[in-house]
């Protein structure tokens, strides 16, 4: 069984020069942990949400030149993919671990989801202060949650083709490497449990 703790060398993978060397390190060091987390939390979501969820470990297959700056495992109730629907993620940038709920620009129902969330902004602003909101899954930068930041990101998500919304927590690498396996799994589960009402709101948004 894979040891589900993080080490500095896991985060340092994203400093390796070159696509192939970085991908080799990702496959060797990080992907086995994502696969183990994928098995654990796909079962969690299946139990919590009453439909089968599937893990999707990032393969970065479209990349031909530039190495990835982050990697993740995503969870969605569709075996063939996750990008067209709201999904959960556990992942790494060089700077931090992230655990989030995301809807990216490829979702066909993004306008309805955005409008529904704009009518229920309090679902997001009621989250604990440790949670963030972001409008770009490619960037490690995040915003503190407020009515202003939430409405701004949701309106961009609705109105701009490349608009996205991500809500979750991040754990700086120095803190992440201190977590035991038990602590890591507890943090992930607690974060997802807190995000479940927002996920339910997203998937039940009027078409």
mmCIF file with all atom_site columns, C-alpha atoms in Angstrom:
data_model
loop_
_atom_site.group_PDB
_atom_site.id
_atom_site.type_symbol
_atom_site.label_atom_id
_atom_site.label_alt_id
_atom_site.label_comp_id
_atom_site.label_asym_id
_atom_site.label_entity_id
_atom_site.label_seq_id
_atom_site.pdbx_PDB_ins_code
_atom_site.Cartn_x
_atom_site.Cartn_y
_atom_site.Cartn_z
_atom_site.occupancy
_atom_site.B_iso_or_equiv
_atom_site.pdbx_formal_charge
_atom_site.auth_seq_id
_atom_site.auth_comp_id
_atom_site.auth_asym_id
_atom_site.auth_atom_id
_atom_site.pdbx_PDB_model_num
ATOM 1   C CA . UNK A 1 1   ? 0.000   0.000  0.000   1.00 0.00 ? 1   UNK A CA 1
ATOM 2   C CA . UNK A 1 2   ? 1.231   3.495  -0.888  1.00 0.00 ? 2   UNK A CA 1
ATOM 3   C CA . UNK A 1 3   ? 2.320   5.749  1.967   1.00 0.00 ? 3   UNK A CA 1
ATOM 4   C CA . UNK A 1 4   ? -0.140  8.625  1.932   1.00 0.00 ? 4   UNK A CA 1
ATOM 5   C CA . UNK A 1 5   ? 2.044   11.407 3.237   1.00 0.00 ? 5   UNK A CA 1
ATOM 6   C CA . UNK A 1 6   ? 3.717   14.243 1.354   1.00 0.00 ? 6   UNK A CA 1
ATOM 7   C CA . UNK A 1 7   ? 7.422   15.071 1.294   1.00 0.00 ? 7   UNK A CA 1
ATOM 8   C CA . UNK A 1 8   ? 9.422   18.018 -0.004  1.00 0.00 ? 8   UNK A CA 1
ATOM 9   C CA . UNK A 1 9   ? 10.550  15.953 -2.985  1.00 0.00 ? 9   UNK A CA 1
ATOM 10  C CA . UNK A 1 10  ? 6.916   15.557 -4.075  1.00 0.00 ? 10  UNK A CA 1
ATOM 11  C CA . UNK A 1 11  ? 6.507   19.323 -4.328  1.00 0.00 ? 11  UNK A CA 1
ATOM 12  C CA . UNK A 1 12  ? 9.962   19.677 -5.885  1.00 0.00 ? 12  UNK A CA 1
ATOM 13  C CA . UNK A 1 13  ? 8.801   17.581 -8.861  1.00 0.00 ? 13  UNK A CA 1
ATOM 14  C CA . UNK A 1 14  ? 7.350   20.805 -10.266 1.00 0.00 ? 14  UNK A CA 1
ATOM 15  C CA . UNK A 1 15  ? 10.809  22.397 -10.390 1.00 0.00 ? 15  UNK A CA 1
ATOM 16  C CA . UNK A 1 16  ? 12.315  19.669 -12.623 1.00 0.00 ? 16  UNK A CA 1
ATOM 17  C CA . UNK A 1 17  ? 13.268  21.017 -16.046 1.00 0.00 ? 17  UNK A CA 1
ATOM 18  C CA . UNK A 1 18  ? 11.882  19.403 -19.166 1.00 0.00 ? 18  UNK A CA 1
ATOM 19  C CA . UNK A 1 19  ? 8.606   17.678 -19.957 1.00 0.00 ? 19  UNK A CA 1
ATOM 20  C CA . UNK A 1 20  ? 9.832   14.085 -19.937 1.00 0.00 ? 20  UNK A CA 1
ATOM 21  C CA . UNK A 1 21  ? 11.938  14.281 -16.737 1.00 0.00 ? 21  UNK A CA 1
ATOM 22  C CA . UNK A 1 22  ? 9.111   16.004 -14.875 1.00 0.00 ? 22  UNK A CA 1
ATOM 23  C CA . UNK A 1 23  ? 6.527   13.528 -16.175 1.00 0.00 ? 23  UNK A CA 1
ATOM 24  C CA . UNK A 1 24  ? 8.755   10.598 -15.186 1.00 0.00 ? 24  UNK A CA 1
ATOM 25  C CA . UNK A 1 25  ? 9.000   11.969 -11.647 1.00 0.00 ? 25  UNK A CA 1
ATOM 26  C CA . UNK A 1 26  ? 5.257   12.596 -11.509 1.00 0.00 ? 26  UNK A CA 1
ATOM 27  C CA . UNK A 1 27  ? 4.535   9.012  -12.548 1.00 0.00 ? 27  UNK A CA 1
ATOM 28  C CA . UNK A 1 28  ? 7.021   7.562  -10.087 1.00 0.00 ? 28  UNK A CA 1
ATOM 29  C CA . UNK A 1 29  ? 6.484   9.737  -7.003  1.00 0.00 ? 29  UNK A CA 1
ATOM 30  C CA . UNK A 1 30  ? 3.062   11.351 -7.109  1.00 0.00 ? 30  UNK A CA 1
ATOM 31  C CA . UNK A 1 31  ? 0.741   9.301  -9.292  1.00 0.00 ? 31  UNK A CA 1
ATOM 32  C CA . UNK A 1 32  ? 0.710   6.250  -6.962  1.00 0.00 ? 32  UNK A CA 1
ATOM 33  C CA . UNK A 1 33  ? -0.495  8.510  -4.137  1.00 0.00 ? 33  UNK A CA 1
ATOM 34  C CA . UNK A 1 34  ? -3.205  10.014 -6.329  1.00 0.00 ? 34  UNK A CA 1
ATOM 35  C CA . UNK A 1 35  ? -4.310  6.531  -7.377  1.00 0.00 ? 35  UNK A CA 1
ATOM 36  C CA . UNK A 1 36  ? -4.584  5.459  -3.730  1.00 0.00 ? 36  UNK A CA 1
ATOM 37  C CA . UNK A 1 37  ? -6.470  8.630  -2.810  1.00 0.00 ? 37  UNK A CA 1
ATOM 38  C CA . UNK A 1 38  ? -8.637  8.084  -5.869  1.00 0.00 ? 38  UNK A CA 1
ATOM 39  C CA . UNK A 1 39  ? -9.724  4.668  -4.667  1.00 0.00 ? 39  UNK A CA 1
ATOM 40  C CA . UNK A 1 40  ? -10.478 5.926  -1.158  1.00 0.00 ? 40  UNK A CA 1
ATOM 41  C CA . UNK A 1 41  ? -12.449 9.029  -2.037  1.00 0.00 ? 41  UNK A CA 1
ATOM 42  C CA . UNK A 1 42  ? -14.349 7.697  -5.048  1.00 0.00 ? 42  UNK A CA 1
ATOM 43  C CA . UNK A 1 43  ? -15.876 5.275  -2.535  1.00 0.00 ? 43  UNK A CA 1
ATOM 44  C CA . UNK A 1 44  ? -16.513 8.189  -0.163  1.00 0.00 ? 44  UNK A CA 1
ATOM 45  C CA . UNK A 1 45  ? -18.428 10.169 -2.794  1.00 0.00 ? 45  UNK A CA 1
ATOM 46  C CA . UNK A 1 46  ? -20.350 7.122  -3.978  1.00 0.00 ? 46  UNK A CA 1
ATOM 47  C CA . UNK A 1 47  ? -21.534 6.579  -0.407  1.00 0.00 ? 47  UNK A CA 1
ATOM 48  C CA . UNK A 1 48  ? -22.273 10.226 0.345   1.00 0.00 ? 48  UNK A CA 1
ATOM 49  C CA . UNK A 1 49  ? -24.000 11.130 -2.906  1.00 0.00 ? 49  UNK A CA 1
ATOM 50  C CA . UNK A 1 50  ? -25.739 7.882  -3.816  1.00 0.00 ? 50  UNK A CA 1
ATOM 51  C CA . UNK A 1 51  ? -24.281 7.482  -7.311  1.00 0.00 ? 51  UNK A CA 1
ATOM 52  C CA . UNK A 1 52  ? -21.076 5.885  -8.474  1.00 0.00 ? 52  UNK A CA 1
ATOM 53  C CA . UNK A 1 53  ? -18.082 8.218  -8.596  1.00 0.00 ? 53  UNK A CA 1
ATOM 54  C CA . UNK A 1 54  ? -14.884 7.525  -10.514 1.00 0.00 ? 54  UNK A CA 1
ATOM 55  C CA . UNK A 1 55  ? -11.327 8.787  -9.918  1.00 0.00 ? 55  UNK A CA 1
ATOM 56  C CA . UNK A 1 56  ? -9.462  10.483 -12.756 1.00 0.00 ? 56  UNK A CA 1
ATOM 57  C CA . UNK A 1 57  ? -5.715  10.883 -12.224 1.00 0.00 ? 57  UNK A CA 1
ATOM 58  C CA . UNK A 1 58  ? -4.256  13.631 -14.417 1.00 0.00 ? 58  UNK A CA 1
ATOM 59  C CA . UNK A 1 59  ? -2.257  12.199 -17.316 1.00 0.00 ? 59  UNK A CA 1
ATOM 60  C CA . UNK A 1 60  ? -1.231  15.537 -18.915 1.00 0.00 ? 60  UNK A CA 1
ATOM 61  C CA . UNK A 1 61  ? -1.425  13.751 -22.257 1.00 0.00 ? 61  UNK A CA 1
ATOM 62  C CA . UNK A 1 62  ? -1.962  16.903 -24.331 1.00 0.00 ? 62  UNK A CA 1
ATOM 63  C CA . UNK A 1 63  ? 1.332   18.415 -23.247 1.00 0.00 ? 63  UNK A CA 1
ATOM 64  C CA . UNK A 1 64  ? 4.036   18.254 -25.900 1.00 0.00 ? 64  UNK A CA 1
ATOM 65  C CA . UNK A 1 65  ? 6.535   20.894 -24.712 1.00 0.00 ? 65  UNK A CA 1
ATOM 66  C CA . UNK A 1 66  ? 5.758   22.640 -21.433 1.00 0.00 ? 66  UNK A CA 1
ATOM 67  C CA . UNK A 1 67  ? 5.840   20.491 -18.291 1.00 0.00 ? 67  UNK A CA 1
ATOM 68  C CA . UNK A 1 68  ? 2.813   20.715 -15.952 1.00 0.00 ? 68  UNK A CA 1
ATOM 69  C CA . UNK A 1 69  ? 2.943   23.111 -13.014 1.00 0.00 ? 69  UNK A CA 1
ATOM 70  C CA . UNK A 1 70  ? 0.455   21.054 -11.004 1.00 0.00 ? 70  UNK A CA 1
ATOM 71  C CA . UNK A 1 71  ? -1.163  17.632 -10.936 1.00 0.00 ? 71  UNK A CA 1
ATOM 72  C CA . UNK A 1 72  ? -4.227  16.084 -9.326  1.00 0.00 ? 72  UNK A CA 1
ATOM 73  C CA . UNK A 1 73  ? -6.807  13.363 -9.010  1.00 0.00 ? 73  UNK A CA 1
ATOM 74  C CA . UNK A 1 74  ? -10.383 14.421 -9.804  1.00 0.00 ? 74  UNK A CA 1
ATOM 75  C CA . UNK A 1 75  ? -13.680 12.786 -8.867  1.00 0.00 ? 75  UNK A CA 1
ATOM 76  C CA . UNK A 1 76  ? -16.894 12.788 -10.891 1.00 0.00 ? 76  UNK A CA 1
ATOM 77  C CA . UNK A 1 77  ? -19.896 10.497 -11.491 1.00 0.00 ? 77  UNK A CA 1
ATOM 78  C CA . UNK A 1 78  ? -18.771 9.707  -15.037 1.00 0.00 ? 78  UNK A CA 1
ATOM 79  C CA . UNK A 1 79  ? -16.242 7.054  -15.961 1.00 0.00 ? 79  UNK A CA 1
ATOM 80  C CA . UNK A 1 80  ? -14.957 8.639  -19.159 1.00 0.00 ? 80  UNK A CA 1
ATOM 81  C CA . UNK A 1 81  ? -14.112 12.083 -17.831 1.00 0.00 ? 81  UNK A CA 1
ATOM 82  C CA . UNK A 1 82  ? -14.817 14.906 -15.426 1.00 0.00 ? 82  UNK A CA 1
ATOM 83  C CA . UNK A 1 83  ? -14.117 18.230 -17.139 1.00 0.00 ? 83  UNK A CA 1
ATOM 84  C CA . UNK A 1 84  ? -17.660 18.816 -18.402 1.00 0.00 ? 84  UNK A CA 1
ATOM 85  C CA . UNK A 1 85  ? -19.235 18.696 -14.940 1.00 0.00 ? 85  UNK A CA 1
ATOM 86  C CA . UNK A 1 86  ? -18.703 19.863 -11.365 1.00 0.00 ? 86  UNK A CA 1
ATOM 87  C CA . UNK A 1 87  ? -15.964 17.740 -9.820  1.00 0.00 ? 87  UNK A CA 1
ATOM 88  C CA . UNK A 1 88  ? -13.787 17.418 -6.735  1.00 0.00 ? 88  UNK A CA 1
ATOM 89  C CA . UNK A 1 89  ? -9.976  17.462 -6.757  1.00 0.00 ? 89  UNK A CA 1
ATOM 90  C CA . UNK A 1 90  ? -6.963  16.671 -4.621  1.00 0.00 ? 90  UNK A CA 1
ATOM 91  C CA . UNK A 1 91  ? -3.745  18.031 -6.080  1.00 0.00 ? 91  UNK A CA 1
ATOM 92  C CA . UNK A 1 92  ? -0.373  19.697 -5.775  1.00 0.00 ? 92  UNK A CA 1
ATOM 93  C CA . UNK A 1 93  ? 1.333   22.843 -6.968  1.00 0.00 ? 93  UNK A CA 1
ATOM 94  C CA . UNK A 1 94  ? 4.974   23.409 -6.020  1.00 0.00 ? 94  UNK A CA 1
ATOM 95  C CA . UNK A 1 95  ? 3.780   25.719 -3.248  1.00 0.00 ? 95  UNK A CA 1
ATOM 96  C CA . UNK A 1 96  ? 0.848   23.822 -1.755  1.00 0.00 ? 96  UNK A CA 1
ATOM 97  C CA . UNK A 1 97  ? -1.606  20.956 -1.573  1.00 0.00 ? 97  UNK A CA 1
ATOM 98  C CA . UNK A 1 98  ? -5.141  21.796 -2.730  1.00 0.00 ? 98  UNK A CA 1
ATOM 99  C CA . UNK A 1 99  ? -8.483  20.136 -2.009  1.00 0.00 ? 99  UNK A CA 1
ATOM 100 C CA . UNK A 1 100 ? -11.360 21.657 -3.918  1.00 0.00 ? 100 UNK A CA 1
ATOM 101 C CA . UNK A 1 101 ? -14.634 21.626 -5.804  1.00 0.00 ? 101 UNK A CA 1
ATOM 102 C CA . UNK A 1 102 ? -14.332 22.915 -9.350  1.00 0.00 ? 102 UNK A CA 1
ATOM 103 C CA . UNK A 1 103 ? -16.294 23.745 -12.465 1.00 0.00 ? 103 UNK A CA 1
ATOM 104 C CA . UNK A 1 104 ? -14.032 24.634 -15.367 1.00 0.00 ? 104 UNK A CA 1
ATOM 105 C CA . UNK A 1 105 ? -14.715 26.334 -18.686 1.00 0.00 ? 105 UNK A CA 1
ATOM 106 C CA . UNK A 1 106 ? -15.578 23.092 -20.482 1.00 0.00 ? 106 UNK A CA 1
ATOM 107 C CA . UNK A 1 107 ? -18.821 22.586 -18.516 1.00 0.00 ? 107 UNK A CA 1
ATOM 108 C CA . UNK A 1 108 ? -21.816 23.125 -20.848 1.00 0.00 ? 108 UNK A CA 1
ATOM 109 C CA . UNK A 1 109 ? -24.136 24.042 -17.960 1.00 0.00 ? 109 UNK A CA 1
ATOM 110 C CA . UNK A 1 110 ? -21.864 26.733 -16.509 1.00 0.00 ? 110 UNK A CA 1
ATOM 111 C CA . UNK A 1 111 ? -24.291 29.648 -17.052 1.00 0.00 ? 111 UNK A CA 1
ATOM 112 C CA . UNK A 1 112 ? -27.088 27.890 -15.154 1.00 0.00 ? 112 UNK A CA 1
ATOM 113 C CA . UNK A 1 113 ? -24.682 26.848 -12.393 1.00 0.00 ? 113 UNK A CA 1
ATOM 114 C CA . UNK A 1 114 ? -23.348 30.400 -12.057 1.00 0.00 ? 114 UNK A CA 1
ATOM 115 C CA . UNK A 1 115 ? -26.829 31.957 -11.926 1.00 0.00 ? 115 UNK A CA 1
ATOM 116 C CA . UNK A 1 116 ? -27.972 29.408 -9.357  1.00 0.00 ? 116 UNK A CA 1
ATOM 117 C CA . UNK A 1 117 ? -24.943 30.069 -7.147  1.00 0.00 ? 117 UNK A CA 1
ATOM 118 C CA . UNK A 1 118 ? -25.383 33.837 -7.513  1.00 0.00 ? 118 UNK A CA 1
ATOM 119 C CA . UNK A 1 119 ? -28.851 33.355 -6.025  1.00 0.00 ? 119 UNK A CA 1
ATOM 120 C CA . UNK A 1 120 ? -27.291 31.384 -3.158  1.00 0.00 ? 120 UNK A CA 1
ATOM 121 C CA . UNK A 1 121 ? -24.033 33.262 -2.537  1.00 0.00 ? 121 UNK A CA 1
ATOM 122 C CA . UNK A 1 122 ? -24.469 32.606 1.181   1.00 0.00 ? 122 UNK A CA 1
ATOM 123 C CA . UNK A 1 123 ? -23.670 28.924 0.563   1.00 0.00 ? 123 UNK A CA 1
ATOM 124 C CA . UNK A 1 124 ? -20.136 30.035 -0.298  1.00 0.00 ? 124 UNK A CA 1
ATOM 125 C CA . UNK A 1 125 ? -19.681 32.990 2.030   1.00 0.00 ? 125 UNK A CA 1
ATOM 126 C CA . UNK A 1 126 ? -20.736 30.822 4.998   1.00 0.00 ? 126 UNK A CA 1
ATOM 127 C CA . UNK A 1 127 ? -17.689 28.589 4.506   1.00 0.00 ? 127 UNK A CA 1
ATOM 128 C CA . UNK A 1 128 ? -14.949 28.667 7.160   1.00 0.00 ? 128 UNK A CA 1
ATOM 129 C CA . UNK A 1 129 ? -12.275 31.334 6.794   1.00 0.00 ? 129 UNK A CA 1
ATOM 130 C CA . UNK A 1 130 ? -9.734  28.700 5.736   1.00 0.00 ? 130 UNK A CA 1
ATOM 131 C CA . UNK A 1 131 ? -11.519 28.229 2.388   1.00 0.00 ? 131 UNK A CA 1
ATOM 132 C CA . UNK A 1 132 ? -10.624 30.081 -0.803  1.00 0.00 ? 132 UNK A CA 1
ATOM 133 C CA . UNK A 1 133 ? -12.279 30.883 -4.106  1.00 0.00 ? 133 UNK A CA 1
ATOM 134 C CA . UNK A 1 134 ? -10.501 31.044 -7.471  1.00 0.00 ? 134 UNK A CA 1
ATOM 135 C CA . UNK A 1 135 ? -11.392 31.691 -11.090 1.00 0.00 ? 135 UNK A CA 1
ATOM 136 C CA . UNK A 1 136 ? -8.499  29.891 -12.786 1.00 0.00 ? 136 UNK A CA 1
ATOM 137 C CA . UNK A 1 137 ? -7.533  26.256 -12.292 1.00 0.00 ? 137 UNK A CA 1
ATOM 138 C CA . UNK A 1 138 ? -4.185  26.894 -13.988 1.00 0.00 ? 138 UNK A CA 1
ATOM 139 C CA . UNK A 1 139 ? -3.028  29.400 -11.373 1.00 0.00 ? 139 UNK A CA 1
ATOM 140 C CA . UNK A 1 140 ? -1.903  28.743 -7.788  1.00 0.00 ? 140 UNK A CA 1
ATOM 141 C CA . UNK A 1 141 ? -3.243  32.172 -6.806  1.00 0.00 ? 141 UNK A CA 1
ATOM 142 C CA . UNK A 1 142 ? -6.509  32.260 -4.858  1.00 0.00 ? 142 UNK A CA 1
ATOM 143 C CA . UNK A 1 143 ? -8.829  34.852 -3.298  1.00 0.00 ? 143 UNK A CA 1
ATOM 144 C CA . UNK A 1 144 ? -10.254 35.085 0.183   1.00 0.00 ? 144 UNK A CA 1
ATOM 145 C CA . UNK A 1 145 ? -13.990 34.435 0.191   1.00 0.00 ? 145 UNK A CA 1
ATOM 146 C CA . UNK A 1 146 ? -16.211 37.490 0.528   1.00 0.00 ? 146 UNK A CA 1
ATOM 147 C CA . UNK A 1 147 ? -19.489 38.534 -1.067  1.00 0.00 ? 147 UNK A CA 1
ATOM 148 C CA . UNK A 1 148 ? -17.532 40.797 -3.427  1.00 0.00 ? 148 UNK A CA 1
ATOM 149 C CA . UNK A 1 149 ? -14.944 38.218 -4.517  1.00 0.00 ? 149 UNK A CA 1
ATOM 150 C CA . UNK A 1 150 ? -17.559 35.466 -4.850  1.00 0.00 ? 150 UNK A CA 1
ATOM 151 C CA . UNK A 1 151 ? -19.916 37.522 -6.986  1.00 0.00 ? 151 UNK A CA 1
ATOM 152 C CA . UNK A 1 152 ? -17.033 38.766 -9.155  1.00 0.00 ? 152 UNK A CA 1
ATOM 153 C CA . UNK A 1 153 ? -15.747 35.252 -9.859  1.00 0.00 ? 153 UNK A CA 1
ATOM 154 C CA . UNK A 1 154 ? -19.226 33.806 -10.399 1.00 0.00 ? 154 UNK A CA 1
ATOM 155 C CA . UNK A 1 155 ? -20.165 36.562 -12.862 1.00 0.00 ? 155 UNK A CA 1
ATOM 156 C CA . UNK A 1 156 ? -16.930 36.021 -14.786 1.00 0.00 ? 156 UNK A CA 1
ATOM 157 C CA . UNK A 1 157 ? -17.590 32.272 -14.715 1.00 0.00 ? 157 UNK A CA 1
ATOM 158 C CA . UNK A 1 158 ? -21.022 32.962 -16.227 1.00 0.00 ? 158 UNK A CA 1
ATOM 159 C CA . UNK A 1 159 ? -20.105 35.646 -18.752 1.00 0.00 ? 159 UNK A CA 1
ATOM 160 C CA . UNK A 1 160 ? -16.603 34.764 -19.977 1.00 0.00 ? 160 UNK A CA 1
ATOM 161 C CA . UNK A 1 161 ? -15.963 31.656 -22.070 1.00 0.00 ? 161 UNK A CA 1
ATOM 162 C CA . UNK A 1 162 ? -12.811 30.773 -20.123 1.00 0.00 ? 162 UNK A CA 1
ATOM 163 C CA . UNK A 1 163 ? -14.394 31.597 -16.769 1.00 0.00 ? 163 UNK A CA 1
ATOM 164 C CA . UNK A 1 164 ? -14.128 29.005 -14.014 1.00 0.00 ? 164 UNK A CA 1
ATOM 165 C CA . UNK A 1 165 ? -14.869 28.637 -10.318 1.00 0.00 ? 165 UNK A CA 1
ATOM 166 C CA . UNK A 1 166 ? -12.917 26.637 -7.739  1.00 0.00 ? 166 UNK A CA 1
ATOM 167 C CA . UNK A 1 167 ? -13.684 26.530 -4.016  1.00 0.00 ? 167 UNK A CA 1
ATOM 168 C CA . UNK A 1 168 ? -11.594 24.720 -1.454  1.00 0.00 ? 168 UNK A CA 1
ATOM 169 C CA . UNK A 1 169 ? -8.645  24.799 0.896   1.00 0.00 ? 169 UNK A CA 1
ATOM 170 C CA . UNK A 1 170 ? -4.921  24.842 0.347   1.00 0.00 ? 170 UNK A CA 1
ATOM 171 C CA . UNK A 1 171 ? -2.212  23.606 2.672   1.00 0.00 ? 171 UNK A CA 1
ATOM 172 C CA . UNK A 1 172 ? 1.202   25.203 2.260   1.00 0.00 ? 172 UNK A CA 1
ATOM 173 C CA . UNK A 1 173 ? 3.904   22.640 1.550   1.00 0.00 ? 173 UNK A CA 1
ATOM 174 C CA . UNK A 1 174 ? 5.683   23.196 4.878   1.00 0.00 ? 174 UNK A CA 1
ATOM 175 C CA . UNK A 1 175 ? 2.441   22.322 6.652   1.00 0.00 ? 175 UNK A CA 1
ATOM 176 C CA . UNK A 1 176 ? 1.477   19.522 4.267   1.00 0.00 ? 176 UNK A CA 1
ATOM 177 C CA . UNK A 1 177 ? 4.693   17.586 4.840   1.00 0.00 ? 177 UNK A CA 1
ATOM 178 C CA . UNK A 1 178 ? 3.961   17.569 8.580   1.00 0.00 ? 178 UNK A CA 1
ATOM 179 C CA . UNK A 1 179 ? 0.639   15.760 8.163   1.00 0.00 ? 179 UNK A CA 1
ATOM 180 C CA . UNK A 1 180 ? 0.464   12.089 9.058   1.00 0.00 ? 180 UNK A CA 1
ATOM 181 C CA . UNK A 1 181 ? -1.570  9.820  6.806   1.00 0.00 ? 181 UNK A CA 1
ATOM 182 C CA . UNK A 1 182 ? -4.420  9.847  9.326   1.00 0.00 ? 182 UNK A CA 1
ATOM 183 C CA . UNK A 1 183 ? -4.356  13.645 9.538   1.00 0.00 ? 183 UNK A CA 1
ATOM 184 C CA . UNK A 1 184 ? -4.242  14.024 5.753   1.00 0.00 ? 184 UNK A CA 1
ATOM 185 C CA . UNK A 1 185 ? -7.214  11.729 5.173   1.00 0.00 ? 185 UNK A CA 1
ATOM 186 C CA . UNK A 1 186 ? -9.197  13.432 7.936   1.00 0.00 ? 186 UNK A CA 1
ATOM 187 C CA . UNK A 1 187 ? -8.500  16.879 6.448   1.00 0.00 ? 187 UNK A CA 1
ATOM 188 C CA . UNK A 1 188 ? -9.528  15.777 2.961   1.00 0.00 ? 188 UNK A CA 1
ATOM 189 C CA . UNK A 1 189 ? -12.745 14.177 4.196   1.00 0.00 ? 189 UNK A CA 1
ATOM 190 C CA . UNK A 1 190 ? -13.632 17.184 6.338   1.00 0.00 ? 190 UNK A CA 1
ATOM 191 C CA . UNK A 1 191 ? -13.033 19.535 3.402   1.00 0.00 ? 191 UNK A CA 1
ATOM 192 C CA . UNK A 1 192 ? -15.160 17.491 1.019   1.00 0.00 ? 192 UNK A CA 1
ATOM 193 C CA . UNK A 1 193 ? -17.924 17.169 3.607   1.00 0.00 ? 193 UNK A CA 1
ATOM 194 C CA . UNK A 1 194 ? -18.012 20.962 3.914   1.00 0.00 ? 194 UNK A CA 1
ATOM 195 C CA . UNK A 1 195 ? -18.202 21.339 0.119   1.00 0.00 ? 195 UNK A CA 1
ATOM 196 C CA . UNK A 1 196 ? -20.966 18.777 -0.468  1.00 0.00 ? 196 UNK A CA 1
ATOM 197 C CA . UNK A 1 197 ? -23.873 21.270 -0.074  1.00 0.00 ? 197 UNK A CA 1
ATOM 198 C CA . UNK A 1 198 ? -22.332 23.513 -2.730  1.00 0.00 ? 198 UNK A CA 1
ATOM 199 C CA . UNK A 1 199 ? -21.827 20.538 -5.039  1.00 0.00 ? 199 UNK A CA 1
ATOM 200 C CA . UNK A 1 200 ? -25.475 19.549 -4.578  1.00 0.00 ? 200 UNK A CA 1
ATOM 201 C CA . UNK A 1 201 ? -26.482 23.118 -5.449  1.00 0.00 ? 201 UNK A CA 1
ATOM 202 C CA . UNK A 1 202 ? -24.345 22.997 -8.596  1.00 0.00 ? 202 UNK A CA 1
ATOM 203 C CA . UNK A 1 203 ? -25.737 19.718 -9.913  1.00 0.00 ? 203 UNK A CA 1
ATOM 204 C CA . UNK A 1 204 ? -29.304 20.704 -9.077  1.00 0.00 ? 204 UNK A CA 1
ATOM 205 C CA . UNK A 1 205 ? -29.050 24.061 -10.832 1.00 0.00 ? 205 UNK A CA 1
ATOM 206 C CA . UNK A 1 206 ? -32.043 24.652 -13.137 1.00 0.00 ? 206 UNK A CA 1
ATOM 207 C CA . UNK A 1 207 ? -31.162 23.780 -16.723 1.00 0.00 ? 207 UNK A CA 1
#
